Short mmCIF file of C-alpha atoms in Angstrom, two decimals:
data_model
loop_
_atom_site.label_atom_id
_atom_site.label_comp_id
_atom_site.label_asym_id
_atom_site.label_seq_id
_atom_site.Cartn_x
_atom_site.Cartn_y
_atom_site.Cartn_z
CA GLU Q 1 0.53 -0.37 -0.21
CA SER Q 2 3.43 2.06 1.01
CA ILE Q 3 4.45 1.87 -2.43
CA LEU Q 4 0.88 2.81 -4.23
CA SER Q 5 0.74 5.03 -2.44
CA ARG Q 6 3.28 7.16 -3.55
CA ILE Q 7 3.36 5.59 -7.08
CA ARG Q 8 0.02 7.22 -7.49
CA SER Q 9 1.34 11.05 -5.96
CA PHE Q 10 4.34 10.76 -8.96
CA GLU Q 11 1.70 10.58 -11.09
CA TYR Q 12 -0.47 13.72 -9.87
CA SER Q 13 2.32 15.99 -9.11
CA PRO Q 14 2.99 18.75 -10.97
CA LYS Q 15 6.25 18.68 -10.78
CA ASN Q 16 6.58 14.95 -11.92
CA ALA Q 17 4.43 15.45 -15.35
CA VAL Q 18 7.65 17.26 -16.82
CA LEU Q 19 10.62 15.07 -14.66
CA VAL Q 20 8.61 11.83 -15.38
CA PRO Q 21 9.50 12.19 -19.60
CA ALA Q 22 12.26 13.62 -19.44
CA ALA Q 23 13.13 10.41 -17.98
CA ALA Q 24 12.14 8.85 -20.08
CA LEU Q 25 13.55 10.02 -22.86
CA GLY Q 26 16.80 9.88 -20.97
CA VAL Q 27 16.55 6.55 -20.78
CA GLY Q 28 15.45 5.80 -24.47
CA GLY Q 29 18.75 7.55 -25.48
CA MET Q 30 21.25 5.49 -23.28
CA LEU Q 31 19.51 1.92 -24.37
CA VAL Q 32 19.70 3.89 -28.53
CA CYS Q 33 23.27 4.27 -27.51
CA TRP Q 34 23.91 0.85 -25.90
CA LEU Q 35 22.35 -0.40 -29.03
CA MET Q 36 24.06 1.55 -31.65
CA SER Q 37 27.50 0.88 -29.40
CA ARG Q 38 27.13 -3.19 -30.17
CA ARG Q 39 25.85 -2.37 -33.56
CA LYS Q 40 28.84 -5.31 -35.35
CA ILE Q 41 30.05 -2.28 -37.60
CA LYS Q 42 30.73 -3.97 -41.58
CA THR Q 43 34.08 -4.62 -42.83
CA LEU Q 44 35.77 -5.48 -46.41
CA GLU Q 45 36.18 -9.28 -46.63
CA MET Q 46 40.05 -10.18 -46.41
CA GLY Q 47 40.27 -13.64 -48.19
CA ASP Q 48 42.96 -14.27 -49.58
CA GLY Q 49 44.38 -14.76 -52.75
CA TRP Q 50 47.95 -16.12 -55.35
CA TRP Q 51 49.49 -13.86 -58.12
CA GLY Q 52 52.65 -15.63 -58.06
CA SER Q 53 52.83 -18.36 -60.99
CA GLY Q 54 52.30 -21.82 -61.12
CA GLU Q 55 50.55 -23.73 -58.09
CA LYS Q 56 50.75 -22.35 -54.90
CA PRO Q 57 53.14 -23.75 -52.54
CA LEU Q 58 51.81 -25.17 -49.08
CA LYS Q 59 54.12 -23.56 -47.62
CA GLU Q 60 54.77 -20.24 -48.34
CA ASP Q 61 58.43 -18.69 -47.87
CA GLU Q 62 58.37 -16.23 -45.14
CA ARG Q 63 61.39 -15.01 -44.78
CA ILE Q 64 61.78 -11.03 -44.66
CA ARG Q 65 65.13 -10.89 -47.29
CA PRO Q 66 67.87 -7.72 -47.20
CA PHE Q 67 67.61 -6.13 -50.49
CA ARG Q 68 69.56 -3.87 -52.36
CA ILE Q 69 68.92 -1.55 -55.17
CA GLU Q 70 72.06 -1.99 -58.16
CA THR Q 71 72.94 -0.65 -61.52
CA SER Q 72 75.85 -1.85 -64.17
CA ASP Q 73 77.99 -0.27 -67.39
CA LYS Q 74 75.05 -2.17 -69.88
CA GLU Q 75 72.19 -0.84 -68.40
CA ILE Q 76 73.37 2.57 -68.09
CA GLN Q 77 74.84 2.24 -72.07
CA ASP Q 78 71.57 1.10 -73.09
CA LEU Q 79 69.38 3.75 -71.76
CA HIS Q 80 72.20 6.50 -73.08
CA HIS Q 81 72.38 4.33 -76.76
CA ARG Q 82 68.36 4.62 -76.57
CA LEU Q 83 68.21 7.92 -75.05
CA ASP Q 84 70.74 9.27 -78.59
CA GLN Q 85 68.19 7.60 -81.04
CA ALA Q 86 65.16 9.72 -79.60
CA ARG Q 87 63.04 11.17 -82.51
CA TYR Q 88 60.85 14.24 -81.97
CA THR Q 89 57.84 16.55 -83.15
CA PRO Q 90 58.64 19.88 -82.86
CA PRO Q 91 55.15 21.26 -80.96
CA LEU Q 92 52.61 24.00 -81.73
CA GLU Q 93 54.28 27.63 -82.12
CA GLY Q 94 52.46 28.77 -78.35
CA ALA Q 95 51.92 25.03 -76.75
CA ALA Q 96 53.17 24.55 -73.77
CA PHE Q 97 52.07 21.63 -72.00
CA HIS Q 98 47.99 22.36 -73.63
CA TYR Q 99 48.34 19.84 -76.07
CA GLY Q 100 50.41 17.58 -73.90
CA PHE Q 101 54.29 17.84 -73.07
CA ASN Q 102 56.34 20.29 -74.63
CA SER Q 103 59.11 18.45 -77.15
CA ASN Q 104 61.37 21.56 -77.12
CA TYR Q 105 60.92 21.08 -73.47
CA LEU Q 106 61.24 17.03 -73.61
CA GLN Q 107 64.95 17.58 -75.59
CA LYS Q 108 66.33 20.14 -72.35
CA VAL Q 109 65.07 17.01 -69.73
CA VAL Q 110 66.44 14.18 -72.37
CA ALA Q 111 70.05 16.38 -72.57
CA TYR Q 112 70.55 16.42 -68.55
CA TRP Q 113 69.64 12.56 -68.41
CA ARG Q 114 72.27 11.97 -70.87
CA ASN Q 115 74.82 14.07 -69.84
CA GLN Q 116 74.45 15.18 -66.62
CA PHE Q 117 72.59 12.88 -64.88
CA ASP Q 118 74.43 10.43 -62.60
CA TRP Q 119 72.19 7.46 -61.51
CA ARG Q 120 74.91 5.47 -59.91
CA LYS Q 121 74.96 8.19 -57.58
CA GLN Q 122 71.23 7.95 -57.48
CA VAL Q 123 71.08 5.24 -56.40
CA GLU Q 124 72.86 5.39 -54.03
CA ILE Q 125 70.77 7.37 -52.89
CA LEU Q 126 68.14 5.37 -53.19
CA ASN Q 127 70.28 2.89 -50.91
CA LYS Q 128 70.23 5.11 -47.86
CA TYR Q 129 67.21 3.56 -46.68
CA PRO Q 130 67.09 -0.45 -45.82
CA HIS Q 131 65.52 -2.18 -48.09
CA PHE Q 132 63.51 -5.68 -47.82
CA GLN Q 133 61.32 -8.08 -49.90
CA THR Q 134 59.62 -10.62 -48.49
CA THR Q 135 57.00 -12.64 -50.61
CA ILE Q 136 53.46 -12.82 -49.96
CA GLU Q 137 50.92 -14.66 -51.95
CA GLY Q 138 53.25 -15.48 -54.29
CA ILE Q 139 54.75 -12.26 -55.36
CA ASN Q 140 57.97 -10.63 -53.99
CA ILE Q 141 57.17 -7.70 -52.22
CA HIS Q 142 59.29 -4.65 -51.86
CA PHE Q 143 59.97 -2.28 -48.85
CA ILE Q 144 61.76 -0.05 -46.77
CA HIS Q 145 61.66 0.06 -43.55
CA VAL Q 146 62.97 3.49 -41.57
CA LYS Q 147 62.82 3.44 -37.81
CA PRO Q 148 64.06 7.06 -35.68
CA SER Q 149 68.84 6.74 -34.76
CA TYR Q 150 67.55 7.28 -30.87
CA VAL Q 151 64.53 7.01 -29.56
CA PRO Q 152 64.79 8.81 -25.86
CA HIS Q 153 63.16 6.74 -22.64
CA GLY Q 154 59.37 6.62 -22.02
CA GLN Q 155 59.19 8.10 -26.16
CA THR Q 156 55.86 5.26 -27.77
CA VAL Q 157 57.58 4.82 -31.85
CA HIS Q 158 54.39 4.90 -33.68
CA PRO Q 159 54.39 2.19 -36.98
CA LEU Q 160 53.52 4.27 -39.86
CA LEU Q 161 52.71 2.31 -43.39
CA MET Q 162 52.72 4.84 -46.29
CA VAL Q 163 51.90 3.16 -49.75
CA HIS Q 164 52.76 5.55 -53.11
CA GLY Q 165 50.45 5.66 -56.49
CA TRP Q 166 50.99 6.25 -59.84
CA PRO Q 167 53.11 7.02 -61.22
CA GLY Q 168 54.76 7.78 -58.86
CA SER Q 169 56.88 5.31 -56.59
CA PHE Q 170 58.40 4.53 -52.94
CA TYR Q 171 61.05 7.08 -53.88
CA GLU Q 172 58.27 10.38 -53.04
CA PHE Q 173 58.37 10.20 -49.74
CA TYR Q 174 62.67 10.48 -49.66
CA LYS Q 175 61.99 13.64 -48.13
CA ILE Q 176 59.31 13.08 -45.78
CA ILE Q 177 60.46 10.12 -44.05
CA PRO Q 178 63.72 11.72 -42.05
CA LEU Q 179 60.83 14.75 -40.63
CA LEU Q 180 58.46 11.31 -39.50
CA THR Q 181 61.39 9.45 -38.03
CA GLU Q 182 63.95 12.66 -36.78
CA PRO Q 183 61.74 15.50 -36.40
CA ALA Q 184 63.68 17.13 -33.51
CA THR Q 185 67.07 17.52 -35.58
CA HIS Q 186 64.73 18.80 -37.98
CA GLY Q 187 63.40 21.75 -36.59
CA LEU Q 188 59.84 20.25 -35.88
CA SER Q 189 58.78 21.13 -33.12
CA GLU Q 190 56.18 19.35 -29.94
CA GLY Q 191 58.85 16.02 -30.49
CA ASP Q 192 56.17 13.42 -28.78
CA VAL Q 193 54.89 12.38 -32.24
CA VAL Q 194 57.94 9.71 -33.93
CA PHE Q 195 57.29 7.00 -36.36
CA GLU Q 196 58.94 4.28 -37.85
CA VAL Q 197 57.99 4.48 -41.57
CA ILE Q 198 57.60 1.79 -43.68
CA CYS Q 199 56.87 2.51 -47.43
CA PRO Q 200 55.97 -0.61 -50.15
CA SER Q 201 55.87 -0.64 -53.30
CA ILE Q 202 52.43 -1.59 -54.99
CA PRO Q 203 52.55 -4.96 -56.12
CA GLY Q 204 53.28 -3.72 -60.24
CA TYR Q 205 55.40 -0.84 -59.45
CA GLY Q 206 59.15 0.08 -58.91
CA PHE Q 207 60.70 -3.42 -57.22
CA SER Q 208 57.39 -5.10 -56.03
CA GLU Q 209 57.11 -8.43 -58.33
CA ALA Q 210 54.14 -7.83 -60.45
CA PRO Q 211 50.77 -10.05 -60.07
CA HIS Q 212 51.06 -13.18 -62.95
CA GLN Q 213 46.89 -13.40 -62.56
CA LYS Q 214 44.38 -11.35 -63.54
CA GLY Q 215 41.61 -9.56 -60.90
CA PHE Q 216 44.94 -7.66 -58.77
CA ASP Q 217 42.97 -4.83 -57.44
CA THR Q 218 43.38 -2.58 -54.58
CA ILE Q 219 41.54 -4.72 -52.17
CA ALA Q 220 43.93 -7.59 -53.03
CA ALA Q 221 46.98 -4.88 -51.98
CA ALA Q 222 45.53 -3.94 -48.70
CA ARG Q 223 45.13 -7.21 -47.94
CA ILE Q 224 49.71 -7.50 -48.54
CA PHE Q 225 50.21 -4.81 -46.87
CA HIS Q 226 48.66 -6.15 -43.98
CA LYS Q 227 49.99 -9.17 -44.13
CA LEU Q 228 53.38 -7.35 -44.21
CA MET Q 229 52.93 -5.40 -41.09
CA ASN Q 230 51.78 -9.07 -39.56
CA ARG Q 231 55.04 -9.98 -40.42
CA LEU Q 232 57.14 -7.10 -39.46
CA GLY Q 233 55.17 -7.38 -35.70
CA PHE Q 234 52.47 -5.16 -35.68
CA LYS Q 235 49.14 -5.36 -34.80
CA GLU Q 236 47.92 -1.71 -34.29
CA TYR Q 237 49.53 0.71 -37.03
CA TYR Q 238 48.75 4.05 -38.14
CA VAL Q 239 48.80 4.29 -42.70
CA GLN Q 240 49.30 7.18 -44.93
CA GLY Q 241 48.14 7.31 -48.99
CA GLY Q 242 47.19 8.91 -51.80
CA ASP Q 243 46.22 9.01 -55.05
CA TRP Q 244 46.06 4.86 -55.11
CA GLY Q 245 47.84 4.81 -52.16
CA SER Q 246 44.61 6.37 -50.73
CA ARG Q 247 42.48 3.43 -52.18
CA ILE Q 248 44.49 1.08 -50.50
CA THR Q 249 44.68 2.47 -47.14
CA THR Q 250 41.26 3.59 -47.33
CA ASN Q 251 40.03 -0.52 -47.36
CA MET Q 252 42.98 -1.63 -44.90
CA ALA Q 253 40.78 0.57 -42.93
CA GLN Q 254 37.73 -0.95 -44.08
CA MET Q 255 39.01 -4.30 -43.58
CA LEU Q 256 41.11 -4.55 -40.32
CA PRO Q 257 39.41 -1.75 -38.34
CA GLN Q 258 40.97 -3.10 -35.07
CA SER Q 259 44.51 -2.62 -36.72
CA VAL Q 260 44.31 0.64 -38.39
CA LYS Q 261 44.97 3.41 -35.12
CA GLY Q 262 43.96 5.84 -38.21
CA LEU Q 263 44.42 6.65 -41.32
CA HIS Q 264 45.86 9.85 -42.75
CA LEU Q 265 44.89 11.03 -46.42
CA ASN Q 266 45.66 13.25 -48.72
CA LEU Q 267 43.20 12.36 -51.36
CA ILE Q 268 39.62 11.08 -50.67
CA PHE Q 269 37.67 8.99 -53.10
CA ILE Q 270 33.65 8.99 -52.77
CA SER Q 271 30.89 8.37 -54.38
CA THR Q 272 29.29 11.66 -56.53
CA ARG Q 273 25.91 10.14 -57.35
CA GLY Q 274 22.79 10.72 -55.23
CA LEU Q 275 19.84 13.48 -55.80
CA GLY Q 276 21.12 15.40 -52.20
CA ARG Q 277 25.11 15.61 -53.66
CA MET Q 278 22.89 17.14 -57.01
CA ILE Q 279 22.03 19.74 -54.87
CA SER Q 280 24.54 20.41 -52.89
CA VAL Q 281 26.80 21.28 -56.15
CA MET Q 282 23.63 23.39 -57.25
CA LEU Q 283 23.00 25.34 -54.14
CA GLY Q 284 26.41 25.27 -53.33
CA SER Q 285 28.01 28.68 -54.86
CA TYR Q 286 25.08 30.08 -54.06
CA VAL Q 287 24.14 29.44 -49.59
CA PRO Q 288 26.66 27.27 -48.93
CA TRP Q 289 26.24 27.27 -45.34
CA LEU Q 290 23.14 25.63 -46.32
CA VAL Q 291 25.00 22.21 -47.31
CA GLY Q 292 27.71 22.22 -45.62
CA LEU Q 293 30.53 23.90 -47.36
CA THR Q 294 32.63 27.13 -46.14
CA LYS Q 295 33.96 30.12 -48.38
CA GLU Q 296 37.31 27.63 -48.94
CA ASP Q 297 35.47 24.91 -50.25
CA VAL Q 298 33.32 27.46 -52.64
CA ARG Q 299 36.37 29.25 -53.74
CA ARG Q 300 37.78 25.95 -54.91
CA MET Q 301 34.92 23.41 -56.10
CA TYR Q 302 33.67 27.00 -58.61
CA PRO Q 303 32.74 27.42 -60.98
CA PHE Q 304 32.14 23.87 -60.44
CA LEU Q 305 32.09 22.79 -64.28
CA GLN Q 306 35.04 24.05 -65.31
CA LYS Q 307 36.82 22.91 -61.99
CA ASN Q 308 35.11 19.53 -61.53
CA ILE Q 309 33.64 18.39 -65.23
CA TYR Q 310 36.12 20.50 -67.61
CA ASN Q 311 39.93 19.57 -65.58
CA LEU Q 312 39.17 16.29 -65.19
CA LEU Q 313 38.88 15.29 -68.64
CA ARG Q 314 41.39 16.72 -69.85
CA GLU Q 315 43.85 15.12 -67.05
CA SER Q 316 41.84 11.66 -67.23
CA GLY Q 317 42.92 10.68 -70.78
CA TYR Q 318 45.42 8.29 -70.01
CA LEU Q 319 42.78 6.37 -67.24
CA HIS Q 320 40.72 5.30 -69.71
CA ILE Q 321 43.74 4.36 -71.61
CA GLN Q 322 45.10 2.26 -68.59
CA ALA Q 323 41.34 1.50 -67.97
CA THR Q 324 40.75 -0.60 -71.07
CA LYS Q 325 43.95 -1.59 -72.54
CA PRO Q 326 46.71 -0.91 -70.87
CA ASP Q 327 49.43 -3.37 -72.70
CA THR Q 328 48.96 -1.29 -75.65
CA ALA Q 329 50.47 1.87 -74.88
CA GLY Q 330 52.54 -0.11 -72.66
CA CYS Q 331 54.39 -1.44 -74.65
CA GLY Q 332 55.82 1.63 -76.53
CA LEU Q 333 56.95 3.20 -73.24
CA ASN Q 334 58.68 0.20 -71.84
CA ASP Q 335 60.29 0.18 -75.22
CA SER Q 336 61.14 3.89 -75.40
CA PRO Q 337 62.73 5.73 -72.15
CA VAL Q 338 62.52 10.08 -73.86
CA GLY Q 339 58.38 7.86 -74.26
CA LEU Q 340 58.13 7.01 -70.68
CA ALA Q 341 59.61 10.40 -69.09
CA ALA Q 342 56.84 12.42 -71.16
CA TYR Q 343 54.59 10.56 -70.21
CA ILE Q 344 55.05 10.09 -66.45
CA LEU Q 345 56.49 13.63 -66.20
CA GLU Q 346 53.71 15.28 -67.77
CA LYS Q 347 51.72 14.09 -64.67
CA PHE Q 348 54.06 15.98 -62.46
CA SER Q 349 53.30 18.81 -64.46
CA THR Q 350 49.96 19.83 -64.69
CA TRP Q 351 48.91 17.21 -61.50
CA THR Q 352 51.38 19.45 -59.53
CA ASP Q 353 49.81 22.81 -60.57
CA LYS Q 354 46.69 23.51 -63.06
CA SER Q 355 48.04 26.50 -63.99
CA PHE Q 356 51.42 25.18 -65.32
CA LEU Q 357 49.83 23.93 -68.72
CA HIS Q 358 50.05 28.28 -70.52
CA MET Q 359 53.83 26.69 -69.27
CA ASP Q 360 56.95 25.96 -71.98
CA ASP Q 361 58.64 24.21 -69.33
CA GLY Q 362 55.25 22.61 -67.84
CA GLY Q 363 56.19 24.24 -64.67
CA LEU Q 364 58.19 21.47 -63.67
CA GLU Q 365 61.69 22.56 -62.04
CA SER Q 366 59.57 25.44 -60.15
CA LYS Q 367 58.66 22.20 -57.63
CA TYR Q 368 61.24 19.98 -58.20
CA SER Q 369 64.77 19.32 -59.50
CA LEU Q 370 65.27 17.03 -62.49
CA ASP Q 371 67.35 14.46 -60.64
CA ASP Q 372 64.46 13.86 -58.39
CA LEU Q 373 62.04 13.12 -61.28
CA LEU Q 374 64.13 11.75 -63.27
CA THR Q 375 64.68 9.22 -60.76
CA ASN Q 376 61.54 8.18 -60.52
CA VAL Q 377 61.35 7.39 -64.21
CA MET Q 378 64.67 5.57 -63.68
CA ILE Q 379 62.48 3.18 -60.86
CA TYR Q 380 59.90 2.70 -64.11
CA TRP Q 381 62.39 2.08 -66.45
CA VAL Q 382 65.16 -0.66 -64.57
CA THR Q 383 62.33 -2.48 -63.60
CA SER Q 384 60.25 -2.39 -66.65
CA SER Q 385 56.92 -1.91 -64.91
CA ILE Q 386 54.72 0.61 -66.43
CA VAL Q 387 53.11 -1.61 -67.79
CA PRO Q 388 52.12 -3.73 -64.92
CA SER Q 389 51.71 -0.50 -63.05
CA MET Q 390 49.14 0.46 -65.95
CA ARG Q 391 47.36 -2.51 -64.93
CA PHE Q 392 46.43 -1.49 -61.91
CA TYR Q 393 43.77 0.43 -63.09
CA LYS Q 394 41.59 -1.79 -65.37
CA GLU Q 395 41.67 -4.32 -62.74
CA ASN Q 396 40.46 -1.69 -60.23
CA PHE Q 397 37.79 0.19 -62.96
CA PRO Q 398 34.82 -0.03 -62.94
CA SER Q 399 34.15 -2.69 -59.78
CA SER Q 400 36.04 -0.85 -56.96
CA LEU Q 401 35.14 2.94 -57.57
CA ASP Q 402 32.71 2.52 -54.86
CA LEU Q 403 33.28 2.55 -51.06
CA ARG Q 404 31.29 -0.54 -50.02
CA VAL Q 405 31.34 0.20 -46.91
CA ASP Q 406 31.87 3.06 -44.00
CA ILE Q 407 34.78 3.95 -42.37
CA TYR Q 408 35.11 4.21 -38.75
CA VAL Q 409 38.47 4.38 -37.91
CA PRO Q 410 40.38 7.51 -37.06
CA THR Q 411 40.41 9.93 -39.98
CA GLY Q 412 43.11 13.08 -41.60
CA ILE Q 413 42.55 14.55 -44.56
CA ALA Q 414 45.00 16.81 -45.47
CA ALA Q 415 43.29 18.79 -48.76
CA PHE Q 416 46.11 20.22 -50.78
CA PRO Q 417 44.55 23.04 -53.01
CA HIS Q 418 45.49 22.32 -55.85
CA GLU Q 419 44.76 18.22 -56.09
CA ILE Q 420 42.57 16.81 -59.23
CA VAL Q 421 39.71 17.58 -57.37
CA HIS Q 422 38.24 19.13 -54.17
CA THR Q 423 36.73 16.93 -51.47
CA PRO Q 424 34.67 19.46 -48.91
CA ARG Q 425 33.61 18.21 -45.05
CA THR Q 426 30.61 17.64 -45.37
CA TRP Q 427 30.79 15.35 -48.61
CA ALA Q 428 33.55 13.25 -46.61
CA LYS Q 429 31.64 12.40 -43.91
CA LYS Q 430 29.15 10.70 -45.32
CA ASN Q 431 31.32 7.30 -45.70
CA PHE Q 432 34.45 8.31 -43.23
CA LYS Q 433 32.42 8.56 -40.19
CA ASN Q 434 34.89 9.53 -37.73
CA ILE Q 435 37.30 12.26 -38.84
CA VAL Q 436 39.48 14.15 -36.45
CA THR Q 437 41.58 16.26 -38.10
CA TYR Q 438 40.63 17.83 -41.48
CA SER Q 439 42.67 20.23 -42.85
CA TYR Q 440 42.77 23.05 -46.03
CA MET Q 441 46.44 22.85 -46.93
CA PRO Q 442 48.06 26.35 -48.00
CA ARG Q 443 49.94 25.30 -51.02
CA GLY Q 444 50.63 21.83 -53.12
CA GLY Q 445 48.62 19.55 -54.68
CA HIS Q 446 48.35 16.00 -55.90
CA PHE Q 447 52.52 14.16 -55.48
CA ALA Q 448 51.81 15.75 -51.74
CA ALA Q 449 54.61 14.18 -50.04
CA PHE Q 450 56.83 15.12 -53.27
CA GLU Q 451 55.96 18.57 -53.21
CA GLU Q 452 55.17 19.82 -49.42
CA PRO Q 453 57.29 17.28 -47.50
CA ARG Q 454 57.19 20.07 -44.43
CA LEU Q 455 53.40 20.58 -44.74
CA LEU Q 456 51.91 16.91 -44.85
CA ALA Q 457 54.24 15.56 -42.03
CA GLN Q 458 53.18 18.13 -40.24
CA ASP Q 459 49.46 17.31 -41.08
CA ILE Q 460 50.09 13.60 -39.77
CA ARG Q 461 51.78 14.49 -36.61
CA HIS Q 462 48.83 16.57 -35.40
CA PHE Q 463 46.19 14.03 -36.93
CA VAL Q 464 48.14 11.33 -34.70
CA ARG Q 465 48.96 13.26 -31.95
CA LYS Q 466 44.76 14.23 -31.84
CA VAL Q 467 44.48 10.30 -32.26
CA GLU Q 468 46.67 8.90 -29.45
CA GLN Q 469 44.89 11.37 -27.38
CA LEU Q 470 40.77 9.57 -28.09
#
């Protein structure tokens, strides 16, 4: 009776008439949060693969083998002979880089390559970091693994996997590695974030063996790189990438979110389809705040047709070739070092800054040295890897364009102003559910680590610092 009496008095109290719904709402909210926290995050199926030639062995050799890049007189003599035999077509007057690589400037690049570029010296530079190979799923995977030379007592060293794209290579990271592994000696403040860096070559690129079977896509690469990190003894690690590296590391986060502590990207792939996206584009230049865009988003995205349709069409002709008949164009590039250089270096012009299209030299030496650019070209040349690197497009289009599953691991996005396309945060968060940092970078384009290593290193460190504080 006493309990019933209390219930009756509680029900009829005016004050409790407000408290009851509030309490019910609070309890209900807690229940919803609890249920959501127990919801299983959808992941990519890891699966397995075999990309070697012949039959899969019962047991794979899992040893990690030291590796060194080497060259020879024969290799250099053959290159020089081919450079000497090159033929050129004069460019149209005033063409600059509007028709592709300007052949007048190409002759200057080739003259430097033939008479001044020292490949033996560059091989020594390439070998300054420790190189390794290991066999995973039937193919030899090449990577460099750089550790800090000194770690203060109590300092945590974070493993960081960095993945390149096309037409880049592991060499893109040579200037950023010391900023991440030895930040204090390079004038970076707050030495609380230090990394050991692992940079693999995507299978079919550089010194990683090309797959012998069809179907090798970014998901297969992600699985192989997870296996690589596991073989190195890492259970948790950070991953970073742009271009194909962005796609591969995103797949890694989707595949084993429990292993990826954080995902840092300088380019993201998201679907542009849907009514909501169309409305966002239509209203964005007039009322950006209504659709979640910032003033900087508007500045980078509009006029929309020019920056996202016309520019993209102009810059993506290579993609259609490589996603359909890569071997046809590839055989010519694999036979001609001059053709290979023109094909690759043209991307380092307009993907670095679209305005370089109007310059006779493509603006190449305003951001890079010819030694650095030609070293990247030589990695493709001496390994005959241009064809398998181009095949990667055919294996990935169009089946794996969509993200398939959302990403829940902590994510950092560095948005460089001259990237081929700009993705605002409000669009990115549709798929990337846990964006910890989103940075509008002050300068730089597609090859972020190669162009602006200091800016990218600072953003990676800022991101990791925030994740570690979560």
